[in-house]
Amino acid sequence: MSKKVLLQGNEAIAEGAIRAGVRFFAGYPITPATEIAERMAARLPEVGGAFIQMEDEIASVTTCVGAALAGKKAMTASSGPGISLKQENIGMAAMHECPMVIVDVMRVGPATGMATLPAQQDIQQARWGSHGDRGVIALSPSSVAECYDLAIKAVNLSEKYRMPVMILSDAEIGHAREAIEIPEEVEIIDRKRPAVPPGDPRYLPYEADADGVPPMADFGTGYFWHSEASTHNAKGDLDATNHKTGAFLHRRLIDKVEKHVKEMTYYSTRKLDDADIAIVSFGVSARASAGAVEIARTEGLKVGLLNLNTIWPFPEHLIEDLAGKVKTIFVAELNAGQLWREVKLAANGRVPVHHIGRFDGLILTPSEILARIREVL
């Protein structure tokens, strides 16, 4: 039987992660994400897990790599400046193919920016912040309920595809308090395990199945394997001068995401079926956009909303479909056009794509969004 609870967004992310099986958290305090670490510190001992307050952000994510290799579902959390520090080792986790969740509760940047105020300025950092080519998954909640639900989905995706997954929240959603329903049952996905027994030389840690994902043995369980951050072969052995190995590995790291985009795509709509004008948004800006839709409808404007929960891989198929149905698209976000750029590329000139944004620590309002729509029309 489900139960209703009052939670903060950051607390809901922690509770969702624990529900999905996360039993290890390493972190370093930073506004506006600290409540996630506080909740994990209190709750993990209750469920047999472990929490470590690390000396910095770099150590936090690196420790999660070790926990993942040892078989634990792991998570860390921070905000923009801390995510910048973590990026090198997020890339390392992707190369090792270590499942884990990294939460970014976004605030105004660059640098230390406006520490307590909301922004959505890390969209492109989540995709390109770590060097090298690889597939990336990033989910963004627009309510406390979605914080809980997407935390579960993020853990599941990281386990299923054996890779780090980001949650892109923001200071406003992270600190919002709302009553949510905690379902009695949720889907939990665990990483694939080897089909051969410990010690069997047939186990190859980076030999992928047809879905592009290799089974993963836990360190310390009798499987002897090498986890290598440089380009490696199916055995995990260093093979950094072999062009064929490099091309095959990097193609697989991209394809295991890009070939499953639709099953990773989460979104919701509001009054979009008969809309002439679409607002594409996410996170806290999607809430203001929903308000703008309701006001617009009272004025006879056929405005609808596409609220993206999946930011990466970018759901181009949704935008392509939308561009074939509406006359104009607006993108509402708290940055200078990071999502707008992706929507414009996906729309491919079929309809005009306009930007509605701000980056001063204030959130968009429904009236502000509607005023911009009226201005363009």
Short mmCIF file of C-alpha atoms in Angstrom, two decimals:
data_model
loop_
_atom_site.label_atom_id
_atom_site.label_comp_id
_atom_site.label_asym_id
_atom_site.label_seq_id
_atom_site.Cartn_x
_atom_site.Cartn_y
_atom_site.Cartn_z
CA MET A 1 0.00 0.00 0.00
CA SER A 2 1.37 3.40 -0.93
CA LYS A 3 1.86 6.10 1.67
CA LYS A 4 1.89 9.89 1.50
CA VAL A 5 4.89 11.75 2.94
CA LEU A 6 6.10 15.34 3.04
CA LEU A 7 9.62 15.63 1.64
CA GLN A 8 12.06 18.19 0.37
CA GLY A 9 13.29 17.61 -3.19
CA ASN A 10 16.82 16.81 -2.04
CA GLU A 11 15.45 14.40 0.58
CA ALA A 12 13.28 12.73 -2.07
CA ILE A 13 16.33 12.09 -4.26
CA ALA A 14 18.06 10.44 -1.30
CA GLU A 15 14.99 8.33 -0.47
CA GLY A 16 14.49 7.30 -4.10
CA ALA A 17 18.12 6.26 -4.41
CA ILE A 18 17.92 4.18 -1.23
CA ARG A 19 14.69 2.57 -2.49
CA ALA A 20 16.53 1.63 -5.70
CA GLY A 21 19.25 -0.07 -3.70
CA VAL A 22 21.95 2.58 -3.23
CA ARG A 23 23.95 1.52 -0.18
CA PHE A 24 27.02 3.75 -0.51
CA PHE A 25 27.33 7.54 -0.62
CA ALA A 26 30.48 9.64 -0.60
CA GLY A 27 30.20 13.40 -0.67
CA TYR A 28 31.39 16.84 0.31
CA PRO A 29 28.98 19.59 1.45
CA ILE A 30 27.92 22.31 -0.97
CA THR A 31 24.89 24.58 -1.26
CA PRO A 32 22.24 23.79 -2.49
CA ALA A 33 22.89 20.02 -2.48
CA THR A 34 23.97 19.41 1.13
CA GLU A 35 20.62 18.03 2.28
CA ILE A 36 21.17 14.98 0.08
CA ALA A 37 24.34 14.09 1.99
CA GLU A 38 22.64 14.84 5.32
CA ARG A 39 19.75 12.51 4.47
CA MET A 40 22.06 9.75 3.26
CA ALA A 41 24.20 10.06 6.40
CA ALA A 42 21.13 9.53 8.56
CA ARG A 43 19.40 6.85 6.49
CA LEU A 44 22.12 4.61 5.07
CA PRO A 45 23.13 3.08 8.46
CA GLU A 46 19.47 2.14 8.95
CA VAL A 47 19.49 0.00 5.80
CA GLY A 48 22.95 -1.53 6.15
CA GLY A 49 24.69 1.02 3.95
CA ALA A 50 27.69 3.30 4.42
CA PHE A 51 28.16 7.07 4.23
CA ILE A 52 31.55 8.77 4.01
CA GLN A 53 32.17 12.50 4.30
CA MET A 54 35.17 12.90 2.00
CA GLU A 55 37.87 15.57 2.00
CA ASP A 56 36.71 17.02 -1.32
CA GLU A 57 34.60 16.44 -4.42
CA ILE A 58 37.31 14.59 -6.36
CA ALA A 59 37.73 12.03 -3.60
CA SER A 60 33.95 11.67 -3.35
CA VAL A 61 33.40 10.52 -6.91
CA THR A 62 36.58 8.44 -6.97
CA THR A 63 35.45 6.58 -3.85
CA CYS A 64 32.15 5.85 -5.58
CA VAL A 65 34.12 4.24 -8.43
CA GLY A 66 35.73 1.91 -5.90
CA ALA A 67 32.40 1.12 -4.26
CA ALA A 68 30.85 0.34 -7.65
CA LEU A 69 33.71 -1.99 -8.54
CA ALA A 70 33.16 -3.76 -5.22
CA GLY A 71 29.52 -4.34 -6.14
CA LYS A 72 27.68 -1.53 -4.36
CA LYS A 73 25.11 0.81 -5.85
CA ALA A 74 26.79 4.17 -5.22
CA MET A 75 25.85 7.85 -5.37
CA THR A 76 27.43 11.26 -4.84
CA ALA A 77 25.91 14.75 -4.99
CA SER A 78 27.13 18.30 -5.47
CA SER A 79 26.43 21.55 -7.34
CA GLY A 80 28.09 23.23 -10.33
CA PRO A 81 31.53 24.01 -8.86
CA GLY A 82 31.77 20.57 -7.29
CA ILE A 83 30.60 18.85 -10.49
CA SER A 84 33.39 20.69 -12.33
CA LEU A 85 35.90 19.09 -9.96
CA LYS A 86 34.32 15.66 -10.35
CA GLN A 87 34.34 15.67 -14.15
CA GLU A 88 37.71 13.97 -14.69
CA ASN A 89 36.63 11.00 -12.60
CA ILE A 90 33.12 10.91 -14.01
CA GLY A 91 34.89 10.24 -17.30
CA MET A 92 37.00 7.61 -15.58
CA ALA A 93 33.83 5.94 -14.26
CA ALA A 94 32.45 5.91 -17.81
CA MET A 95 35.64 4.27 -19.11
CA HIS A 96 35.65 1.69 -16.30
CA GLU A 97 31.90 1.25 -16.96
CA CYS A 98 31.09 1.71 -13.29
CA PRO A 99 27.39 2.14 -12.43
CA MET A 100 26.77 5.14 -10.14
CA VAL A 101 24.55 8.21 -9.81
CA ILE A 102 25.88 11.79 -9.68
CA VAL A 103 23.41 14.46 -8.55
CA ASP A 104 23.93 18.08 -9.63
CA VAL A 105 21.63 20.52 -7.81
CA MET A 106 22.27 23.45 -10.12
CA ARG A 107 22.97 27.01 -8.98
CA VAL A 108 24.10 30.19 -10.70
CA GLY A 109 27.64 30.16 -12.11
CA PRO A 110 30.29 30.45 -13.44
CA ALA A 111 32.69 29.63 -10.58
CA THR A 112 31.08 30.04 -7.16
CA GLY A 113 28.46 32.32 -8.77
CA MET A 114 25.34 32.80 -6.65
CA ALA A 115 25.58 29.86 -4.25
CA THR A 116 22.04 29.80 -2.88
CA LEU A 117 20.11 30.73 -6.01
CA PRO A 118 18.63 28.48 -8.71
CA ALA A 119 19.89 28.05 -12.26
CA GLN A 120 19.85 25.50 -15.06
CA GLN A 121 23.28 26.30 -16.40
CA ASP A 122 24.93 22.86 -16.28
CA ILE A 123 23.07 21.27 -19.19
CA GLN A 124 26.02 21.28 -21.56
CA GLN A 125 28.48 20.54 -18.75
CA ALA A 126 26.59 17.32 -18.04
CA ARG A 127 27.04 16.31 -21.68
CA TRP A 128 30.50 17.59 -22.47
CA GLY A 129 32.15 18.39 -19.11
CA SER A 130 34.37 15.33 -19.17
CA HIS A 131 36.77 14.92 -22.08
CA GLY A 132 36.37 12.27 -24.73
CA ASP A 133 33.44 10.77 -26.62
CA ARG A 134 30.91 8.62 -24.77
CA GLY A 135 27.20 8.29 -24.27
CA VAL A 136 25.68 10.33 -21.43
CA ILE A 137 22.41 9.97 -19.50
CA ALA A 138 21.01 12.92 -17.48
CA LEU A 139 17.53 13.18 -15.96
CA SER A 140 15.86 16.34 -14.61
CA PRO A 141 12.96 16.49 -12.10
CA SER A 142 10.39 19.30 -11.99
CA SER A 143 8.70 18.29 -8.73
CA VAL A 144 9.49 16.51 -5.46
CA ALA A 145 7.59 13.46 -6.70
CA GLU A 146 9.77 13.39 -9.80
CA CYS A 147 12.88 13.70 -7.60
CA TYR A 148 11.90 10.40 -5.98
CA ASP A 149 10.84 8.68 -9.19
CA LEU A 150 13.79 9.83 -11.30
CA ALA A 151 16.28 8.87 -8.59
CA ILE A 152 15.00 5.30 -8.91
CA LYS A 153 15.17 5.49 -12.69
CA ALA A 154 18.68 6.94 -12.57
CA VAL A 155 19.94 4.08 -10.42
CA ASN A 156 18.20 1.55 -12.67
CA LEU A 157 19.67 3.05 -15.83
CA SER A 158 23.16 3.16 -14.33
CA GLU A 159 22.88 -0.52 -13.41
CA LYS A 160 21.30 -1.64 -16.68
CA TYR A 161 23.80 0.18 -18.89
CA ARG A 162 26.76 -0.07 -16.50
CA MET A 163 27.63 3.62 -16.55
CA PRO A 164 27.41 6.84 -14.49
CA VAL A 165 24.05 8.63 -14.71
CA MET A 166 23.43 12.25 -13.72
CA ILE A 167 20.40 13.83 -12.06
CA LEU A 168 20.15 17.50 -13.00
CA SER A 169 18.04 19.14 -10.31
CA ASP A 170 18.11 22.83 -9.35
CA ALA A 171 18.12 24.82 -6.12
CA GLU A 172 14.41 25.59 -6.31
CA ILE A 173 13.29 21.98 -6.84
CA GLY A 174 15.92 20.68 -4.41
CA HIS A 175 14.57 22.90 -1.62
CA ALA A 176 10.86 22.64 -2.44
CA ARG A 177 8.68 20.70 0.01
CA GLU A 178 5.71 18.77 -1.33
CA ALA A 179 3.59 15.80 -0.27
CA ILE A 180 4.26 12.78 -2.50
CA GLU A 181 2.95 9.25 -2.77
CA ILE A 182 5.54 6.56 -2.04
CA PRO A 183 4.45 3.51 -4.07
CA GLU A 184 4.33 0.10 -2.46
CA GLU A 185 6.25 -1.48 -5.31
CA VAL A 186 8.82 -0.09 -7.72
CA GLU A 187 10.91 -1.67 -10.46
CA ILE A 188 14.47 -2.33 -9.34
CA ILE A 189 17.20 -3.25 -11.85
CA ASP A 190 20.52 -4.81 -10.84
CA ARG A 191 23.63 -5.00 -13.00
CA LYS A 192 24.24 -8.12 -15.09
CA ARG A 193 26.50 -10.66 -13.41
CA PRO A 194 28.88 -13.14 -15.10
CA ALA A 195 27.35 -16.37 -16.40
CA VAL A 196 30.50 -18.33 -15.51
CA PRO A 197 31.71 -19.14 -11.96
CA PRO A 198 34.52 -17.28 -10.14
CA GLY A 199 37.97 -18.13 -11.46
CA ASP A 200 36.67 -19.21 -14.87
CA PRO A 201 39.01 -17.72 -17.51
CA ARG A 202 36.10 -17.36 -19.91
CA TYR A 203 34.94 -14.29 -17.96
CA LEU A 204 35.94 -11.16 -19.88
CA PRO A 205 34.96 -7.96 -18.02
CA TYR A 206 34.57 -5.85 -21.15
CA GLU A 207 33.09 -8.34 -23.58
CA ALA A 208 29.62 -6.93 -24.21
CA ASP A 209 26.39 -8.75 -24.90
CA ALA A 210 24.16 -7.80 -27.81
CA ASP A 211 22.88 -4.75 -25.88
CA GLY A 212 26.42 -3.34 -25.72
CA VAL A 213 26.71 -3.93 -21.97
CA PRO A 214 29.25 -6.36 -20.43
CA PRO A 215 28.36 -8.41 -17.32
CA MET A 216 30.15 -7.05 -14.24
CA ALA A 217 31.76 -9.14 -11.48
CA ASP A 218 32.29 -7.65 -8.02
CA PHE A 219 35.86 -7.22 -6.86
CA GLY A 220 36.54 -9.63 -4.01
CA THR A 221 34.26 -12.42 -5.20
CA GLY A 222 36.87 -14.60 -6.88
CA TYR A 223 36.82 -13.12 -10.36
CA PHE A 224 40.22 -11.83 -11.36
CA TRP A 225 39.96 -8.94 -13.75
CA HIS A 226 41.65 -5.71 -14.62
CA SER A 227 39.72 -2.43 -14.67
CA GLU A 228 41.64 -0.03 -16.88
CA ALA A 229 41.00 3.71 -17.46
CA SER A 230 43.07 3.77 -20.64
CA THR A 231 41.84 2.16 -23.84
CA HIS A 232 41.55 -1.55 -23.11
CA ASN A 233 40.53 -4.81 -24.72
CA ALA A 234 37.78 -7.22 -23.65
CA LYS A 235 40.06 -8.62 -20.93
CA GLY A 236 40.56 -5.17 -19.45
CA ASP A 237 44.22 -5.15 -20.48
CA LEU A 238 45.86 -1.92 -21.60
CA ASP A 239 45.67 -1.65 -25.40
CA ALA A 240 46.13 2.08 -25.87
CA THR A 241 48.08 1.94 -29.13
CA ASN A 242 45.69 -0.38 -30.95
CA HIS A 243 43.53 1.76 -33.24
CA LYS A 244 41.05 -1.06 -33.88
CA THR A 245 40.52 -1.61 -30.15
CA GLY A 246 40.12 2.14 -29.57
CA ALA A 247 37.54 2.57 -32.30
CA PHE A 248 35.54 -0.47 -31.17
CA LEU A 249 35.51 0.51 -27.48
CA HIS A 250 34.53 4.13 -28.01
CA ARG A 251 31.83 3.20 -30.52
CA ARG A 252 30.37 0.79 -27.95
CA LEU A 253 30.41 3.42 -25.17
CA ILE A 254 28.40 5.72 -27.44
CA ASP A 255 26.10 3.10 -28.95
CA LYS A 256 24.98 1.54 -25.66
CA VAL A 257 23.23 4.87 -25.00
CA GLU A 258 22.38 6.16 -28.46
CA LYS A 259 20.76 2.89 -29.56
CA HIS A 260 18.40 2.93 -26.57
CA VAL A 261 17.32 6.59 -26.58
CA LYS A 262 13.59 5.94 -26.66
CA GLU A 263 13.59 3.64 -23.64
CA MET A 264 15.59 6.27 -21.71
CA THR A 265 13.23 9.11 -22.66
CA TYR A 266 10.93 10.35 -19.87
CA TYR A 267 8.65 13.35 -20.34
CA SER A 268 5.17 14.72 -19.70
CA THR A 269 2.87 17.01 -21.65
CA ARG A 270 0.14 19.51 -20.85
CA LYS A 271 -2.53 20.49 -23.40
CA LEU A 272 -0.17 19.73 -26.25
CA ASP A 273 -2.55 17.70 -28.44
CA ASP A 274 -4.26 20.69 -30.10
CA ALA A 275 -1.52 23.28 -29.48
CA ASP A 276 -0.32 25.73 -32.12
CA ILE A 277 2.43 26.96 -29.80
CA ALA A 278 4.64 24.63 -27.76
CA ILE A 279 6.79 25.45 -24.76
CA VAL A 280 9.66 23.03 -24.21
CA SER A 281 11.06 23.20 -20.70
CA PHE A 282 12.37 21.20 -17.74
CA GLY A 283 12.96 21.43 -14.00
CA VAL A 284 11.60 24.44 -12.14
CA SER A 285 11.05 26.31 -15.43
CA ALA A 286 8.56 23.63 -16.51
CA ARG A 287 6.38 24.58 -13.53
CA ALA A 288 6.19 28.22 -14.60
CA SER A 289 5.61 27.07 -18.17
CA ALA A 290 2.63 24.98 -17.01
CA GLY A 291 1.20 28.10 -15.40
CA ALA A 292 1.71 30.05 -18.61
CA VAL A 293 -0.18 27.36 -20.55
CA GLU A 294 -3.20 27.67 -18.27
CA ILE A 295 -3.30 31.48 -18.52
CA ALA A 296 -2.81 31.38 -22.28
CA ARG A 297 -5.74 29.01 -22.69
CA THR A 298 -8.04 31.48 -20.92
CA GLU A 299 -7.02 34.04 -23.52
CA GLY A 300 -7.77 31.72 -26.42
CA LEU A 301 -4.13 30.96 -27.21
CA LYS A 302 -3.53 27.30 -28.00
CA VAL A 303 -0.34 26.84 -26.00
CA GLY A 304 0.93 23.45 -24.76
CA LEU A 305 3.91 22.19 -22.77
CA LEU A 306 6.51 19.48 -23.34
CA ASN A 307 8.29 18.90 -20.02
CA LEU A 308 11.53 16.98 -20.59
CA ASN A 309 12.68 14.70 -17.77
CA THR A 310 15.38 13.21 -19.98
CA ILE A 311 17.89 15.85 -21.04
CA TRP A 312 20.62 13.47 -22.28
CA PRO A 313 20.56 11.57 -24.53
CA PHE A 314 18.64 14.47 -26.05
CA PRO A 315 15.25 13.18 -27.25
CA GLU A 316 15.47 14.52 -30.79
CA HIS A 317 12.59 12.28 -31.84
CA LEU A 318 10.20 14.18 -29.55
CA ILE A 319 11.23 17.54 -30.99
CA GLU A 320 11.07 16.28 -34.57
CA ASP A 321 7.52 15.09 -33.93
CA LEU A 322 6.58 18.34 -32.18
CA ALA A 323 7.97 20.49 -35.00
CA GLY A 324 5.62 18.69 -37.38
CA LYS A 325 2.55 19.57 -35.31
CA VAL A 326 2.92 23.15 -34.01
CA LYS A 327 3.62 26.51 -35.63
CA THR A 328 6.12 27.85 -33.09
CA ILE A 329 8.27 26.50 -30.27
CA PHE A 330 9.49 28.42 -27.20
CA VAL A 331 12.19 27.04 -24.89
CA ALA A 332 11.97 28.22 -21.27
CA GLU A 333 15.07 27.73 -19.10
CA LEU A 334 17.34 29.41 -16.53
CA ASN A 335 20.37 29.92 -18.75
CA ALA A 336 21.44 31.72 -21.91
CA GLY A 337 20.18 29.06 -24.32
CA GLN A 338 21.72 25.68 -23.56
CA LEU A 339 18.58 23.60 -24.15
CA TRP A 340 17.31 26.04 -26.81
CA ARG A 341 20.33 25.17 -28.93
CA GLU A 342 19.47 21.47 -28.86
CA VAL A 343 15.79 22.06 -29.60
CA LYS A 344 16.66 24.35 -32.52
CA LEU A 345 19.00 21.72 -33.97
CA ALA A 346 16.37 18.99 -33.65
CA ALA A 347 13.60 21.19 -35.12
CA ASN A 348 15.92 21.64 -38.12
CA GLY A 349 14.25 24.81 -39.42
CA ARG A 350 10.75 23.32 -39.67
CA VAL A 351 9.34 25.91 -37.22
CA PRO A 352 10.76 29.00 -35.48
CA VAL A 353 12.35 28.22 -32.08
CA HIS A 354 12.48 31.12 -29.59
CA HIS A 355 14.34 31.37 -26.31
CA ILE A 356 12.91 32.49 -22.95
CA GLY A 357 15.64 32.59 -20.35
CA ARG A 358 17.21 34.35 -17.41
CA PHE A 359 20.38 33.76 -15.41
CA ASP A 360 20.24 36.23 -12.53
CA GLY A 361 19.23 33.87 -9.72
CA LEU A 362 15.52 34.49 -10.21
CA ILE A 363 13.10 31.94 -11.65
CA LEU A 364 10.84 32.47 -14.64
CA THR A 365 7.21 33.31 -13.92
CA PRO A 366 4.14 32.33 -15.96
CA SER A 367 3.42 35.97 -16.77
CA GLU A 368 6.98 36.52 -17.97
CA ILE A 369 6.79 33.49 -20.27
CA LEU A 370 3.42 34.55 -21.61
CA ALA A 371 4.64 38.10 -22.21
CA ARG A 372 7.46 36.76 -24.36
CA ILE A 373 5.01 34.63 -26.35
CA ARG A 374 2.75 37.64 -26.94
CA GLU A 375 5.79 39.72 -27.95
CA VAL A 376 6.81 37.22 -30.64
CA LEU A 377 3.26 36.63 -31.92
#
